[in-house]
XYZ file of C-alpha atoms in Angstrom:
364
model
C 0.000 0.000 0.000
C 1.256 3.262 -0.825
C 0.824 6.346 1.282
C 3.037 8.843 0.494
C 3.568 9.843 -3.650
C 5.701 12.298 -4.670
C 5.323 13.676 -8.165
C 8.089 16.027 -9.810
C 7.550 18.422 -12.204
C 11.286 19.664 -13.806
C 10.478 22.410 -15.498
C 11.782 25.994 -14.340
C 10.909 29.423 -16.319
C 15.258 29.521 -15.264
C 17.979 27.579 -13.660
C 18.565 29.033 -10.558
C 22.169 30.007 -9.442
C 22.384 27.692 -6.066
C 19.679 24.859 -7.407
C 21.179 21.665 -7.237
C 17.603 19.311 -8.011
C 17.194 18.233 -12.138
C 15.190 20.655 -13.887
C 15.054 21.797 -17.691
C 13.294 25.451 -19.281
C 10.193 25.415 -19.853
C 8.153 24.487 -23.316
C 4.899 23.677 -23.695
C 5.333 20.806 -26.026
C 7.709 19.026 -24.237
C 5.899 19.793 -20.550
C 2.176 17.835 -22.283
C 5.132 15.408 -23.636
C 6.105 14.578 -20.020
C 2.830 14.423 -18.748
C 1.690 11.428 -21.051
C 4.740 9.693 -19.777
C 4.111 10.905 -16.016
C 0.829 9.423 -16.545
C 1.800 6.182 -17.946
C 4.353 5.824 -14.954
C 1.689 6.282 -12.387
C -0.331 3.924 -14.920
C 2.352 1.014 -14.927
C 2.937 1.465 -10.811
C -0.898 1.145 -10.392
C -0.917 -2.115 -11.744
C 1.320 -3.734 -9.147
C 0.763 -1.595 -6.172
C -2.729 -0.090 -4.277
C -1.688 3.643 -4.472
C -3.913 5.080 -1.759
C -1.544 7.745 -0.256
C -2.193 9.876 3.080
C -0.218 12.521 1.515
C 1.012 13.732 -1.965
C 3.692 16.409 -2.551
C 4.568 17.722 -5.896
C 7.868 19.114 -5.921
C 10.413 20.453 -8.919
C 11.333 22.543 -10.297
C 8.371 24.349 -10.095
C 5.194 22.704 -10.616
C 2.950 25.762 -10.607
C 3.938 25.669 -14.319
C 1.309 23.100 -14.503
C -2.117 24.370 -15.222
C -4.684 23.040 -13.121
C -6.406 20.887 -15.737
C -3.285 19.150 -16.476
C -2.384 18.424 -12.471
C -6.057 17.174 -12.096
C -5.486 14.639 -14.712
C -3.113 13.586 -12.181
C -5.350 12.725 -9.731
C -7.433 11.071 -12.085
C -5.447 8.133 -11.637
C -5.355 7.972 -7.660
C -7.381 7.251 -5.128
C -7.358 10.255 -3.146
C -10.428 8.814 -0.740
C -8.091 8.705 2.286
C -5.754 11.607 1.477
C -5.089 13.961 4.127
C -2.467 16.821 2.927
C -1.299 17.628 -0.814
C 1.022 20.001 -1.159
C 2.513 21.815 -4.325
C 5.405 24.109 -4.668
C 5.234 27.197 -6.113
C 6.770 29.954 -7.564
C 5.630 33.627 -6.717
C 5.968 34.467 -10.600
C 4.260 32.197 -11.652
C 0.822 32.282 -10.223
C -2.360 34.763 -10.050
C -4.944 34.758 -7.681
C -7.121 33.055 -10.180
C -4.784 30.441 -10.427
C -5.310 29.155 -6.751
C -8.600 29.589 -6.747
C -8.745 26.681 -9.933
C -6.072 25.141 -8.008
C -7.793 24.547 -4.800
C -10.795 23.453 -6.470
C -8.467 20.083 -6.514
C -7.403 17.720 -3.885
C -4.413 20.389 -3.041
C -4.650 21.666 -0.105
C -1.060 22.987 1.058
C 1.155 25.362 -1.044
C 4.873 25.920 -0.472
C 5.794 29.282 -1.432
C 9.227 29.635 -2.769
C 9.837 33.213 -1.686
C 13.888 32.675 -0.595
C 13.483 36.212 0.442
C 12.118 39.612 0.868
C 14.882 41.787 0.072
C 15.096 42.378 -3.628
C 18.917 42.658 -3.710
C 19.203 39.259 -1.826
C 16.328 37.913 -4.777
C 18.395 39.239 -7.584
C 21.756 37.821 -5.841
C 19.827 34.094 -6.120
C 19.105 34.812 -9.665
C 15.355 34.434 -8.676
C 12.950 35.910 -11.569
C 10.441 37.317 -8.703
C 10.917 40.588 -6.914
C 9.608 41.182 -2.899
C 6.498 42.502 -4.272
C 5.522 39.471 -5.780
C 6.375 37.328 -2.723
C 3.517 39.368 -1.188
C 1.280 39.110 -3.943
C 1.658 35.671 -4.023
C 1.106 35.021 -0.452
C -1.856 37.476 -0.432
C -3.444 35.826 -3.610
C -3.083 31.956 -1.777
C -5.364 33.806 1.228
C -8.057 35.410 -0.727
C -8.010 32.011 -3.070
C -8.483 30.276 0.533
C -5.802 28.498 0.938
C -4.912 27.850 4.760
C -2.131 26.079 5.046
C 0.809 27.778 3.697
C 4.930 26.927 4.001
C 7.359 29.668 3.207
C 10.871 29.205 2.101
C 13.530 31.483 3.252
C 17.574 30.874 2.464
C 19.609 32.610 4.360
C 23.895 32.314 4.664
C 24.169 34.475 1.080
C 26.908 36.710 -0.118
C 27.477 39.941 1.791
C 24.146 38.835 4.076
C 23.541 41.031 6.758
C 22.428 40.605 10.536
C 19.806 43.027 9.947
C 19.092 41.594 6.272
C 18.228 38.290 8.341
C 16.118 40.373 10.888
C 14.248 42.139 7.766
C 13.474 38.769 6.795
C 12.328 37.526 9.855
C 10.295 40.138 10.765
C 7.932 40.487 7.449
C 7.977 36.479 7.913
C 6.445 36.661 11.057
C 4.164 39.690 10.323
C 2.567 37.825 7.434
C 2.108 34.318 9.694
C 2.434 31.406 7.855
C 1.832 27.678 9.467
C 5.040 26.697 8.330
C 8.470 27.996 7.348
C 10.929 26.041 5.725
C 14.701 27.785 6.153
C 18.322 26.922 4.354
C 21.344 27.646 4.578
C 23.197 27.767 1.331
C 25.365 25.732 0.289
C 27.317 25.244 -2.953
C 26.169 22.364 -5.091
C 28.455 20.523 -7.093
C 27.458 21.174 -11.110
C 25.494 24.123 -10.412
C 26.232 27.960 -11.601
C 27.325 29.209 -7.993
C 30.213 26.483 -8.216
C 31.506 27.178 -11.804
C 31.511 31.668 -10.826
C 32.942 30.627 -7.026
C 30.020 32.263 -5.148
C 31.045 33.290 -1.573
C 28.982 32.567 1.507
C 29.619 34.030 4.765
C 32.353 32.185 7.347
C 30.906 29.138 9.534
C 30.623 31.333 12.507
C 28.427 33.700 10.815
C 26.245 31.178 9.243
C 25.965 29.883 13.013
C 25.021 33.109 14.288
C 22.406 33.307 11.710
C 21.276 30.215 12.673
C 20.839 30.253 16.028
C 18.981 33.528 15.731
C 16.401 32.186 13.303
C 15.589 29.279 15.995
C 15.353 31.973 18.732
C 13.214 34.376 17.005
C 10.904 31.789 15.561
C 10.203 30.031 18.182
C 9.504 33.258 20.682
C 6.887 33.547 17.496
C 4.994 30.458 18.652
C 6.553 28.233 16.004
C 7.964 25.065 16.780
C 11.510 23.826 15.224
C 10.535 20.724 15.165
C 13.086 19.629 12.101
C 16.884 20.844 11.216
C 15.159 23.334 8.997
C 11.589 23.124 9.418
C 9.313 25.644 11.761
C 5.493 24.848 12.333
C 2.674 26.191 13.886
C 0.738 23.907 16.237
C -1.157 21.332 13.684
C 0.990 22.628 10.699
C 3.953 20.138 10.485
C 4.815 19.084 7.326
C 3.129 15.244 6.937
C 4.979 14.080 3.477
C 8.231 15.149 4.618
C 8.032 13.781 7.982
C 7.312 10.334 6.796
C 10.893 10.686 5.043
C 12.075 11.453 8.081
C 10.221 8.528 9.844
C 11.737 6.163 7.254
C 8.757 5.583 5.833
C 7.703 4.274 2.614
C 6.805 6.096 -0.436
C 6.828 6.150 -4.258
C 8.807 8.824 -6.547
C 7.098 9.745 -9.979
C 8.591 11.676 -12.901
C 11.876 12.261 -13.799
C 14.549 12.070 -11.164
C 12.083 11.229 -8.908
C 13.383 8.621 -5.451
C 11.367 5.818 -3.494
C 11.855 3.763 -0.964
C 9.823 0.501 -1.280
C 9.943 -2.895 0.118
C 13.571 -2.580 1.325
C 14.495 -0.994 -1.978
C 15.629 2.332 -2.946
C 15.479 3.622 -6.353
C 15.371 6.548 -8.740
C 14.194 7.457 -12.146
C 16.966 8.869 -14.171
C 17.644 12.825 -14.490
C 17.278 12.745 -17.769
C 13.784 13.260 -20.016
C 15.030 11.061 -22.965
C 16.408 7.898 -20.586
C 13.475 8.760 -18.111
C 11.027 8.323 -21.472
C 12.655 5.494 -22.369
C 12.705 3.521 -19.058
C 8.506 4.152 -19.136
C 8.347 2.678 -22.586
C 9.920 0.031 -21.442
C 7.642 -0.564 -18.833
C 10.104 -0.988 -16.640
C 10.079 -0.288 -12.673
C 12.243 0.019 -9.947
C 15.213 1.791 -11.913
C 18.390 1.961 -10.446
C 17.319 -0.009 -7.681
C 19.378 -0.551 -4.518
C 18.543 -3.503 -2.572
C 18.722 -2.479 1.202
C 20.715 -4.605 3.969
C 20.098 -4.294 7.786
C 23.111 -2.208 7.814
C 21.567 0.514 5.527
C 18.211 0.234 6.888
C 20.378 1.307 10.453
C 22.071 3.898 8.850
C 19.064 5.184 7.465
C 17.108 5.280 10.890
C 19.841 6.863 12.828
C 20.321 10.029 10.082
C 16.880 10.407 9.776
C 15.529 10.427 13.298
C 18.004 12.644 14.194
C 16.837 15.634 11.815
C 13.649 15.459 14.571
C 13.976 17.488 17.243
C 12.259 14.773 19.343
C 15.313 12.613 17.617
C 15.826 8.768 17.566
C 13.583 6.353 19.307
C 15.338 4.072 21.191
C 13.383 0.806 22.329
C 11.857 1.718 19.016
C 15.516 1.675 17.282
C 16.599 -1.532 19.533
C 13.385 -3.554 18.359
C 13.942 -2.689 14.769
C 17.568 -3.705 14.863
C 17.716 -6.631 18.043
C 20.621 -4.012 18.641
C 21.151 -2.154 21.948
C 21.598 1.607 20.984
C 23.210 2.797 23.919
C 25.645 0.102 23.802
C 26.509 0.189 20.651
C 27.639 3.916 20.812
C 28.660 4.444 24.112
C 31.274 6.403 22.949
C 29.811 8.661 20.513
C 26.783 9.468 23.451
C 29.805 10.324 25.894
C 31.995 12.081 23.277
C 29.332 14.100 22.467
C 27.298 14.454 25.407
C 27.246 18.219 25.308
C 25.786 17.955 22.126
C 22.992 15.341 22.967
C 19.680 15.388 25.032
C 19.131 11.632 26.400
C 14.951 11.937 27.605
C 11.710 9.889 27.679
C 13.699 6.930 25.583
C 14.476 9.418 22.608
C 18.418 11.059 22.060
C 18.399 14.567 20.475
C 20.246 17.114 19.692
C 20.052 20.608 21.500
C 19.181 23.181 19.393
C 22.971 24.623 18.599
C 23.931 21.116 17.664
C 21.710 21.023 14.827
C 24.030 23.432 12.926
C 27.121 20.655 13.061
C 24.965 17.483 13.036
C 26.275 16.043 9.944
C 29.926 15.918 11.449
C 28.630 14.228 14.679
C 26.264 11.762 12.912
C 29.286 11.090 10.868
C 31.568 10.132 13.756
C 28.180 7.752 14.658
C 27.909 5.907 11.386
């Protein structure tokens, strides 16, 4: 049974700067090209497996590209019965208030708002198309179409970024109230345009600083940080991503797309010719990676641990017949300034969350 789909949608109106996820332009022929063979994939998946999801998340590039007609022939195909949050990204220039309002009249009920920012010269500095005034639009427009669940994403950690640029932020975040606000720190992708000019982000200290500040003003806001990057008002966590986090299992559509099924993970290729051709084929389960108790542990440890409640542990020892605290001993006294033991859950405390990839590291 599947209960979590993710559907990506590649096409961009440009390639941003810092984007590191496999998108191409946009073109009209080619995008109601890739939705036949979107289509068929959900077609051919449908056959083998009950696709019943709880939640559905279409992610990209930028999927608002999609006119409404051509995302509800999407859900044509699924059994939506038992869904309980859908959630599409979009970008603030590409959408009208009409828009939403055709778009809600759908099983979406969630919109991610890729804003990045509210200071034009930060915008421009991302090589984003959309200007501050359109990140209010846009967020205005998903009100009045009645939208009422809405994520914001902010990054912050850019070149020649500001204390007070991240307070600017911050502030017009928290003035227009969203349920949820997604925030990242930038970081150079290999491949992508701020690699090949050398684009400069601030010192580690500085990023930290930054960091820590957006957890303290945040939360004094009523949100909770209750993921390495995520923020949510009471009710308002983000379902689909937190059954990534949970290890759950779902099913990737489109090209690029992941999944993790049946102790399997696999990926459709980044690619629209090899992705076409893999459809044609009929076949499923590309690039598929057969997964061993060792990954499966791996996989539960870096996972949990983006939570701020963290890793279960009787849940962790039952999965594994391991004994967690045993087992790493070391790491839990090496880093025990780091770590939160409570309630049968380890954590991190809230500063550790900025160098949790070294310390997780040192645990796998």
């Amino acid at each position: 049974m599947i209960r979590h789909l993710y559907v990506h949608i590649p096409f961009c109106l440009k390639k941003c700067g810092y984007c590191g996820f496999y998108s191409v332009i946009d073109d009209e022929r080619e995008k109601r090209n890739y939705l036949q063979y979107l289509l068929e994939e959900i077609n051919l998946y449908s056959q083998q497996l009950k696709i019943q999801p709880y939640t559905i998340y279409f992610g990209g590039g930028t999927p608002s590209l999609l006119s409404p007609d051509q995302i509800r022939s999407i859900f044509d195909l699924l059994d939506v019965s038992e869904l309980k949050e859908c959630t599409i990204e979009i970008n603030p220039a590409t959408v009208d208030e009409y828009y939403l309002k055709d778009l809600l009249d759908s099983p979406i009920n969630r919109v991610s708002i890729g804003t990045q920012s509210f200071i034009d010269k930060e915008l421009i500095s991302l090589g984003r198309l959309h200007d501050a005034a359109d990140n209010f639009d846009c967020y205005n427009a998903c009100r009045k179409a009645g939208f009422q669940n809405i994520s914001l994403d902010f990054i912050y950690g850019l070149h020649g970024q500001t204390k007070e640029d991240l307070k600017t932020n911050l502030k017009i975040i928290k003035e227009l109230n969203p349920e949820h606000v997604s925030t990242y720190c930038l970081s150079i992708e290999e491949g992508t345009p701020f690699e090949r000019t050398n684009y400069k982000t601030p010192d580690d200290d500085t990023v930290s600083d930054f960091y820590s500040y957006i957890i303290e003003s945040l939360t004094e806001s009523g949100y909770e940080h209750y993921e390495i990057s995520s923020f949510a008002k009471e009710g308002y966590m983000s379902q689909h991503n937190l059954s990534y986090w949970r290890c759950s299992e779902y099913l990737g559509v489109g090209a690029s797309a992941h999944s993790h099924l049946n102790n399997m993970r696999f990926a459709n290729h980044s690619d629209l010719d090899k992705y076409y051709e893999t459809v044609r084929n009929n076949e499923l389960y590309p690039n598929c990676e057969k997964q061993d108790d060792e990954m499966k542990r791996k996989d539960f440890i870096v996972q949990s641990m983006r939570l701020s409640s963290g890793l279960n542990i009787p849940l962790y020892n039952k999965l594994f017949g391991d004994d967690f605290k045993a087992r790493y001993q070391k790491q839990l006294s090496k880093y025990k300034n780091f770590l939160v033991l409570d309630d049968g859950n380890v954590h991190f405390t809230s500063e550790a969350f900025f160098v949790s990839n070294e310390i997780l590291a040192d645990f796998l």
